[in-house]
């Protein structure tokens, strides 16, 4: 019988090894990093194992060999050399008040000084950091390893207060800039966090920082692979549907193989039930509000094509939604192509958990809290699967009529076609049907295709306009969108839905067989 413990919420490498917890060996990545360079940066979403990897690095550099027995680093690391470690950890900091960040950094530096038996150096945080690194190098006779966990959290905490966010950013820029001035005293630097702030705004002094976020060699540095599940968690897989596990939790990619979110899998193995474990630990209110303010339709998120530069556009004064979605883990890389020598990435939802949960959050922001939402959703699924167009019309009209009138008065979003498509997508994205949005063909771009059981539905949504002469259904027929789906050999329903912008309701619902 396997008596190992599932390390749910445990980010201490020592605790995992000494308490006989399951551990997916990532020490091979640490060896490669140490061998191939000096200054590294890694971005990964929250609860993906970043802090555990940073803690593993700290114990490795400090020479705690007994913790690595049986791991890849055991017989491949020079245990005769011990490096002093300066580690800054912002994971538990709430930097939403002025001055909190500097107080915390000074406290962390004082603790490192005390542990090393050094006299406190009274000065500003950046100068104290530099003095500490140089002193540790001199006292130990070995260059220092600098580790920074959740380097960006003090900025992300304060995004709703831009002035404070900028102040925290500027403070960290000065602190991290000291790393460059200590190059002769440093052997290794590793910074990790959620976001990829532009080098010009935060790392202007660290022009030798190697960003491995999209390096295919390090795709699985955090997260679990299929091989990890078979090798480490075989006993916990028994009795669970493997395809369902993949559908719910697999799919995260940074350019190569796909990985699972560790937090999700550990809770699945413990509770033996499928749930949005990761999503529920942090409601993406800032993300959702950003998408709503910029009028980005929910249906447009899945499949957006972005450049590599776009994925790194993140700063207090300029937050690109696609970068925010990718860096926080709500979209991931589904494919890539190269044009004119530049990489472009197709961003997709990683899995069912994220697709359902994010769209449910967006739907709440778009329509308010609807007590009938699950009833609408269940009915929609049954109607789509059965091909009941008359029932579908009644249900579609009902779900838009359930949106309180006051909800529309808060903004002008209901004037746009993207709003109505987003609401419908929010309902169907959580169903057991296949949904494709903005489906391209040589005839144009279809608003939405839904493949439900033995039926295919092609939807076109329009806001009525006196100058428009072509109806939604007529457009579907004239452009011949159905041709792309005839090979399926299933009934193809063309559905044109038109909305009255004054009444904010369905004015026309027309359907026809293609």
Short mmCIF file of C-alpha atoms in Angstrom, two decimals, residues 20-381:
data_model
loop_
_atom_site.label_atom_id
_atom_site.label_comp_id
_atom_site.label_asym_id
_atom_site.label_seq_id
_atom_site.Cartn_x
_atom_site.Cartn_y
_atom_site.Cartn_z
CA UNK A 20 7.08 11.28 2.59
CA UNK A 21 4.97 13.23 0.12
CA UNK A 22 4.54 12.54 -3.56
CA UNK A 23 7.12 14.54 -5.52
CA UNK A 24 7.54 14.97 -9.27
CA UNK A 25 11.29 15.35 -9.75
CA UNK A 26 12.13 18.74 -11.29
CA UNK A 27 15.78 18.79 -10.19
CA UNK A 28 16.95 17.97 -13.71
CA UNK A 29 15.76 21.40 -14.81
CA UNK A 30 17.74 23.00 -11.98
CA UNK A 31 20.88 21.21 -13.15
CA UNK A 32 20.39 22.39 -16.71
CA UNK A 33 19.82 26.00 -15.66
CA UNK A 34 22.92 26.03 -13.47
CA UNK A 35 25.00 24.47 -16.23
CA UNK A 36 23.82 26.64 -19.10
CA UNK A 37 23.58 30.17 -17.70
CA UNK A 38 23.42 32.61 -14.81
CA UNK A 39 20.39 34.95 -14.98
CA UNK A 40 16.93 33.49 -15.63
CA UNK A 41 13.31 34.60 -15.57
CA UNK A 42 10.21 32.38 -15.65
CA UNK A 43 6.53 33.35 -15.89
CA UNK A 44 3.84 30.85 -14.96
CA UNK A 45 0.25 31.20 -13.65
CA UNK A 46 -0.53 31.04 -9.95
CA UNK A 47 -0.49 27.66 -8.17
CA UNK A 48 1.65 25.99 -10.81
CA UNK A 49 4.59 25.02 -8.59
CA UNK A 50 6.81 28.09 -9.02
CA UNK A 51 7.39 28.56 -5.29
CA UNK A 52 8.22 24.87 -4.80
CA UNK A 53 10.80 25.04 -7.59
CA UNK A 54 12.37 28.17 -6.09
CA UNK A 55 12.55 26.43 -2.71
CA UNK A 56 14.13 23.39 -4.37
CA UNK A 57 16.81 25.65 -5.88
CA UNK A 58 17.54 27.18 -2.47
CA UNK A 59 18.13 23.76 -0.84
CA UNK A 60 20.23 22.63 -3.79
CA UNK A 61 22.57 25.64 -3.62
CA UNK A 62 22.84 25.37 0.15
CA UNK A 63 23.97 21.76 -0.20
CA UNK A 64 21.24 19.87 1.66
CA UNK A 65 22.07 16.57 -0.01
CA UNK A 66 19.91 14.32 2.18
CA UNK A 67 16.79 15.95 0.71
CA UNK A 68 17.84 14.93 -2.81
CA UNK A 69 18.52 11.22 -2.28
CA UNK A 70 17.08 9.28 -5.19
CA UNK A 71 16.45 12.39 -7.30
CA UNK A 72 18.20 13.31 -10.54
CA UNK A 73 20.42 15.85 -8.80
CA UNK A 74 21.67 13.33 -6.21
CA UNK A 75 24.72 12.06 -8.09
CA UNK A 76 25.06 14.88 -10.60
CA UNK A 77 25.57 17.88 -8.28
CA UNK A 78 28.87 18.97 -6.71
CA UNK A 79 27.88 18.75 -3.04
CA UNK A 80 31.32 19.92 -1.90
CA UNK A 81 30.42 23.49 -2.94
CA UNK A 82 27.83 25.49 -1.03
CA UNK A 83 26.55 28.83 -2.24
CA UNK A 84 25.03 31.49 0.02
CA UNK A 85 21.42 32.22 -0.97
CA UNK A 86 19.59 35.55 -0.94
CA UNK A 87 15.92 34.79 -1.34
CA UNK A 88 13.12 37.34 -1.55
CA UNK A 89 9.59 36.00 -1.37
CA UNK A 90 6.57 38.23 -2.06
CA UNK A 91 3.97 35.46 -2.20
CA UNK A 92 2.44 36.33 1.16
CA UNK A 93 2.71 40.10 0.85
CA UNK A 94 -0.35 42.32 0.43
CA UNK A 95 1.16 45.50 -1.00
CA UNK A 96 -2.02 47.55 -1.28
CA UNK A 97 -0.86 50.35 1.04
CA UNK A 98 2.03 52.79 0.47
CA UNK A 99 5.24 51.85 2.24
CA UNK A 100 4.33 48.20 2.87
CA UNK A 101 6.59 46.89 0.11
CA UNK A 102 9.74 48.66 1.34
CA UNK A 103 9.03 47.61 4.94
CA UNK A 104 8.70 44.00 3.84
CA UNK A 105 11.92 44.00 1.78
CA UNK A 106 13.89 45.54 4.64
CA UNK A 107 12.48 42.91 7.02
CA UNK A 108 13.43 40.07 4.66
CA UNK A 109 16.96 41.43 4.23
CA UNK A 110 17.34 41.82 8.01
CA UNK A 111 16.31 38.18 8.49
CA UNK A 112 18.90 36.98 5.96
CA UNK A 113 21.55 39.08 7.70
CA UNK A 114 20.60 37.61 11.07
CA UNK A 115 20.63 34.01 9.79
CA UNK A 116 24.10 34.58 8.32
CA UNK A 117 25.40 36.16 11.55
CA UNK A 118 25.97 39.54 9.91
CA UNK A 119 25.59 42.99 11.42
CA UNK A 120 22.50 44.85 10.09
CA UNK A 121 23.38 47.32 7.36
CA UNK A 122 21.29 50.46 7.88
CA UNK A 123 20.56 51.97 4.47
CA UNK A 124 17.94 52.04 1.73
CA UNK A 125 16.62 48.66 0.60
CA UNK A 126 18.52 48.57 -2.75
CA UNK A 127 21.85 49.51 -1.11
CA UNK A 128 21.25 47.07 1.73
CA UNK A 129 20.57 44.33 -0.82
CA UNK A 130 23.81 45.09 -2.68
CA UNK A 131 25.82 45.21 0.55
CA UNK A 132 24.34 41.88 1.65
CA UNK A 133 25.26 40.12 -1.60
CA UNK A 134 28.83 41.42 -1.56
CA UNK A 135 29.31 40.59 2.12
CA UNK A 136 27.97 37.03 1.76
CA UNK A 137 30.32 36.43 -1.17
CA UNK A 138 33.29 37.67 0.81
CA UNK A 139 32.41 35.74 3.97
CA UNK A 140 31.52 32.44 2.27
CA UNK A 141 34.18 32.49 -0.40
CA UNK A 142 31.57 31.45 -2.97
CA UNK A 143 29.39 33.61 -5.24
CA UNK A 144 25.78 34.15 -4.20
CA UNK A 145 22.57 32.70 -5.66
CA UNK A 146 19.71 35.23 -5.80
CA UNK A 147 16.16 33.87 -5.88
CA UNK A 148 13.05 36.04 -6.14
CA UNK A 149 9.65 34.37 -5.85
CA UNK A 150 6.49 36.17 -7.07
CA UNK A 151 8.62 39.13 -8.12
CA UNK A 152 5.60 40.96 -9.56
CA UNK A 153 2.98 40.43 -6.85
CA UNK A 154 3.51 43.86 -5.20
CA UNK A 155 2.57 45.44 -8.54
CA UNK A 156 -0.33 43.13 -9.36
CA UNK A 157 -1.78 43.68 -5.88
CA UNK A 158 -2.07 47.38 -6.58
CA UNK A 159 -3.31 47.43 -10.19
CA UNK A 160 -6.63 48.99 -9.15
CA UNK A 161 -4.60 51.89 -7.70
CA UNK A 162 -2.33 52.85 -10.64
CA UNK A 163 -0.31 55.43 -8.67
CA UNK A 164 0.60 52.87 -6.01
CA UNK A 165 1.25 50.21 -8.66
CA UNK A 166 3.68 52.55 -10.40
CA UNK A 167 5.37 53.39 -7.08
CA UNK A 168 5.79 49.68 -6.29
CA UNK A 169 7.11 49.04 -9.79
CA UNK A 170 9.66 51.86 -9.54
CA UNK A 171 10.82 50.61 -6.14
CA UNK A 172 11.30 47.06 -7.47
CA UNK A 173 13.08 48.39 -10.54
CA UNK A 174 15.66 50.01 -8.28
CA UNK A 175 15.96 46.86 -6.18
CA UNK A 176 16.34 44.46 -9.10
CA UNK A 177 18.71 46.87 -10.81
CA UNK A 178 21.21 46.20 -8.02
CA UNK A 179 21.59 42.62 -9.26
CA UNK A 180 23.49 43.90 -12.30
CA UNK A 181 25.86 45.91 -10.11
CA UNK A 182 26.70 42.72 -8.17
CA UNK A 183 27.47 40.52 -11.16
CA UNK A 184 30.98 39.69 -9.92
CA UNK A 185 29.45 38.45 -6.65
CA UNK A 186 26.66 36.37 -8.15
CA UNK A 187 26.69 32.85 -9.60
CA UNK A 188 22.98 32.39 -10.32
CA UNK A 189 19.79 34.48 -10.50
CA UNK A 190 16.25 33.14 -10.84
CA UNK A 191 13.15 35.35 -10.78
CA UNK A 192 9.66 34.00 -11.16
CA UNK A 193 6.15 35.40 -11.17
CA UNK A 194 2.86 35.48 -13.05
CA UNK A 195 3.40 38.39 -15.43
CA UNK A 196 6.09 39.28 -17.94
CA UNK A 197 6.61 42.98 -17.32
CA UNK A 198 8.47 44.62 -20.17
CA UNK A 199 12.21 44.74 -19.67
CA UNK A 200 12.23 48.47 -20.28
CA UNK A 201 9.86 49.15 -17.40
CA UNK A 202 11.08 46.78 -14.70
CA UNK A 203 14.30 45.10 -15.77
CA UNK A 204 16.02 47.94 -17.60
CA UNK A 205 19.22 47.27 -15.64
CA UNK A 206 19.09 43.51 -16.16
CA UNK A 207 19.79 43.28 -19.88
CA UNK A 208 21.38 39.85 -19.39
CA UNK A 209 18.18 38.28 -18.01
CA UNK A 210 17.25 35.14 -19.96
CA UNK A 211 13.47 34.76 -20.22
CA UNK A 212 12.76 31.00 -20.45
CA UNK A 213 8.96 31.37 -20.33
CA UNK A 214 8.52 30.24 -23.96
CA UNK A 215 11.65 28.11 -24.21
CA UNK A 216 10.41 24.64 -25.35
CA UNK A 217 13.15 22.98 -23.24
CA UNK A 218 11.47 24.28 -20.08
CA UNK A 219 7.78 23.79 -20.89
CA UNK A 220 7.38 21.21 -18.11
CA UNK A 221 9.57 22.95 -15.50
CA UNK A 222 6.28 23.54 -13.64
CA UNK A 223 3.21 21.36 -13.97
CA UNK A 224 2.73 17.62 -14.48
CA UNK A 225 3.13 15.75 -17.77
CA UNK A 226 1.27 12.61 -18.85
CA UNK A 227 4.43 10.65 -18.04
CA UNK A 228 4.50 12.15 -14.54
CA UNK A 229 0.97 10.93 -13.90
CA UNK A 230 1.81 7.37 -14.95
CA UNK A 231 5.13 7.27 -13.11
CA UNK A 232 4.24 9.05 -9.85
CA UNK A 233 0.47 8.91 -9.40
CA UNK A 234 -0.49 5.56 -10.92
CA UNK A 235 -2.36 4.37 -7.82
CA UNK A 236 -4.48 7.53 -7.71
CA UNK A 237 -5.48 7.19 -11.36
CA UNK A 238 -7.32 3.97 -10.65
CA UNK A 239 -11.08 4.39 -10.87
CA UNK A 240 -10.86 7.74 -12.71
CA UNK A 241 -11.66 8.31 -16.39
CA UNK A 242 -8.32 9.34 -17.96
CA UNK A 243 -9.95 11.11 -20.90
CA UNK A 244 -12.11 13.09 -18.52
CA UNK A 245 -9.01 14.10 -16.54
CA UNK A 246 -7.43 15.37 -19.75
CA UNK A 247 -10.59 17.21 -20.77
CA UNK A 248 -10.87 18.97 -17.40
CA UNK A 249 -7.28 19.74 -16.43
CA UNK A 250 -4.71 19.12 -19.18
CA UNK A 251 -3.81 21.51 -21.98
CA UNK A 252 -1.44 24.17 -20.63
CA UNK A 253 1.38 24.83 -23.07
CA UNK A 254 4.23 27.29 -23.44
CA UNK A 255 5.30 26.14 -26.87
CA UNK A 256 5.95 22.38 -26.58
CA UNK A 257 4.34 19.54 -24.61
CA UNK A 258 1.15 20.08 -22.64
CA UNK A 259 1.01 19.88 -18.87
CA UNK A 260 -1.55 19.61 -16.09
CA UNK A 261 -2.08 22.12 -13.31
CA UNK A 262 -0.66 20.35 -10.19
CA UNK A 263 -3.15 22.02 -7.84
CA UNK A 264 -6.11 20.62 -9.78
CA UNK A 265 -4.77 17.09 -9.95
CA UNK A 266 -3.82 16.85 -6.28
CA UNK A 267 -7.32 17.93 -5.25
CA UNK A 268 -8.89 15.58 -7.78
CA UNK A 269 -6.88 12.66 -6.38
CA UNK A 270 -7.83 13.66 -2.84
CA UNK A 271 -11.55 14.44 -3.34
CA UNK A 272 -12.19 12.02 -6.23
CA UNK A 273 -14.47 14.51 -7.96
CA UNK A 274 -14.12 16.94 -10.85
CA UNK A 275 -14.42 20.59 -9.97
CA UNK A 276 -12.93 23.97 -10.89
CA UNK A 277 -10.39 23.68 -8.05
CA UNK A 278 -7.79 26.07 -9.49
CA UNK A 279 -10.23 28.64 -10.83
CA UNK A 280 -12.10 28.93 -7.55
CA UNK A 281 -8.94 29.90 -5.63
CA UNK A 282 -8.85 33.30 -7.30
CA UNK A 283 -11.72 35.13 -8.99
CA UNK A 284 -10.26 37.03 -11.97
CA UNK A 285 -12.27 40.21 -11.29
CA UNK A 286 -9.61 42.55 -12.69
CA UNK A 287 -9.30 40.43 -15.83
CA UNK A 288 -13.06 40.26 -16.38
CA UNK A 289 -13.48 44.00 -15.82
CA UNK A 290 -10.65 44.70 -18.28
CA UNK A 291 -12.33 42.60 -20.97
CA UNK A 292 -15.70 44.27 -20.36
CA UNK A 293 -14.26 47.81 -20.38
CA UNK A 294 -12.48 47.16 -23.66
CA UNK A 295 -15.58 45.59 -25.19
CA UNK A 296 -13.81 42.35 -26.07
CA UNK A 297 -16.47 39.71 -26.84
CA UNK A 298 -16.10 36.48 -24.88
CA UNK A 299 -16.56 34.52 -28.08
CA UNK A 300 -13.44 36.16 -29.55
CA UNK A 301 -11.07 34.94 -26.84
CA UNK A 302 -10.68 31.35 -27.97
CA UNK A 303 -8.34 31.19 -30.96
CA UNK A 304 -6.93 34.74 -30.99
CA UNK A 305 -3.67 35.05 -32.94
CA UNK A 306 -0.96 37.18 -31.30
CA UNK A 307 2.69 37.94 -31.86
CA UNK A 308 5.42 36.97 -29.42
CA UNK A 309 5.86 40.67 -28.62
CA UNK A 310 2.15 40.93 -27.74
CA UNK A 311 2.52 38.23 -25.09
CA UNK A 312 5.10 40.34 -23.29
CA UNK A 313 3.22 43.66 -23.40
CA UNK A 314 2.41 44.12 -19.77
CA UNK A 315 2.92 47.22 -17.67
CA UNK A 316 0.91 49.32 -15.26
CA UNK A 317 0.08 51.90 -17.93
CA UNK A 318 -0.35 49.46 -20.82
CA UNK A 319 -1.96 46.09 -20.15
CA UNK A 320 -2.64 44.13 -23.33
CA UNK A 321 -5.67 41.87 -22.71
CA UNK A 322 -4.14 38.98 -24.65
CA UNK A 323 -0.99 39.17 -22.52
CA UNK A 324 -3.07 39.31 -19.34
CA UNK A 325 -5.12 36.27 -20.40
CA UNK A 326 -2.04 34.26 -21.32
CA UNK A 327 0.13 35.12 -18.36
CA UNK A 328 -2.60 34.47 -15.82
CA UNK A 329 -3.34 31.04 -17.34
CA UNK A 330 -6.81 31.64 -18.78
CA UNK A 331 -5.51 31.16 -22.31
CA UNK A 332 -2.58 29.04 -23.42
CA UNK A 333 -0.68 28.32 -26.62
CA UNK A 334 -2.66 26.07 -28.94
CA UNK A 335 -0.36 26.39 -31.94
CA UNK A 336 2.19 28.65 -33.57
CA UNK A 337 3.31 29.82 -36.97
CA UNK A 338 6.14 31.93 -38.34
CA UNK A 339 5.58 34.82 -40.71
CA UNK A 340 8.28 37.16 -41.99
CA UNK A 341 10.65 35.60 -39.47
CA UNK A 342 8.42 36.33 -36.47
CA UNK A 343 6.57 33.79 -34.33
CA UNK A 344 2.83 34.09 -33.83
CA UNK A 345 0.82 32.10 -31.33
CA UNK A 346 -2.76 30.86 -31.42
CA UNK A 347 -4.21 31.26 -27.92
CA UNK A 348 -6.90 28.84 -26.77
CA UNK A 349 -8.62 27.79 -23.57
CA UNK A 350 -6.43 25.11 -21.97
CA UNK A 351 -9.28 22.90 -20.79
CA UNK A 352 -12.90 22.56 -19.71
CA UNK A 353 -12.29 24.01 -16.23
CA UNK A 354 -11.05 27.34 -17.54
CA UNK A 355 -13.45 27.59 -20.49
CA UNK A 356 -16.54 26.96 -18.37
CA UNK A 357 -15.48 28.96 -15.33
CA UNK A 358 -14.16 32.06 -17.09
CA UNK A 359 -17.20 32.31 -19.32
CA UNK A 360 -19.48 31.87 -16.31
CA UNK A 361 -17.72 34.84 -14.66
CA UNK A 362 -18.01 36.88 -17.85
CA UNK A 363 -21.69 35.96 -18.16
CA UNK A 364 -22.37 37.23 -14.65
CA UNK A 365 -20.73 40.55 -15.51
CA UNK A 366 -22.71 40.75 -18.74
CA UNK A 367 -26.13 39.77 -17.42
CA UNK A 368 -26.13 39.96 -13.63
CA UNK A 369 -26.92 37.10 -11.30
CA UNK A 370 -29.65 35.07 -12.96
CA UNK A 371 -31.36 32.54 -10.70
CA UNK A 372 -32.56 30.67 -13.79
CA UNK A 373 -29.14 30.38 -15.41
CA UNK A 374 -28.65 26.66 -14.82
CA UNK A 375 -32.21 26.03 -15.93
CA UNK A 376 -31.53 27.95 -19.18
CA UNK A 377 -28.30 26.01 -19.67
CA UNK A 378 -29.86 22.58 -19.13
CA UNK A 379 -32.76 23.40 -21.42
CA UNK A 380 -30.46 24.73 -24.15
CA UNK A 381 -28.43 21.53 -24.12
#
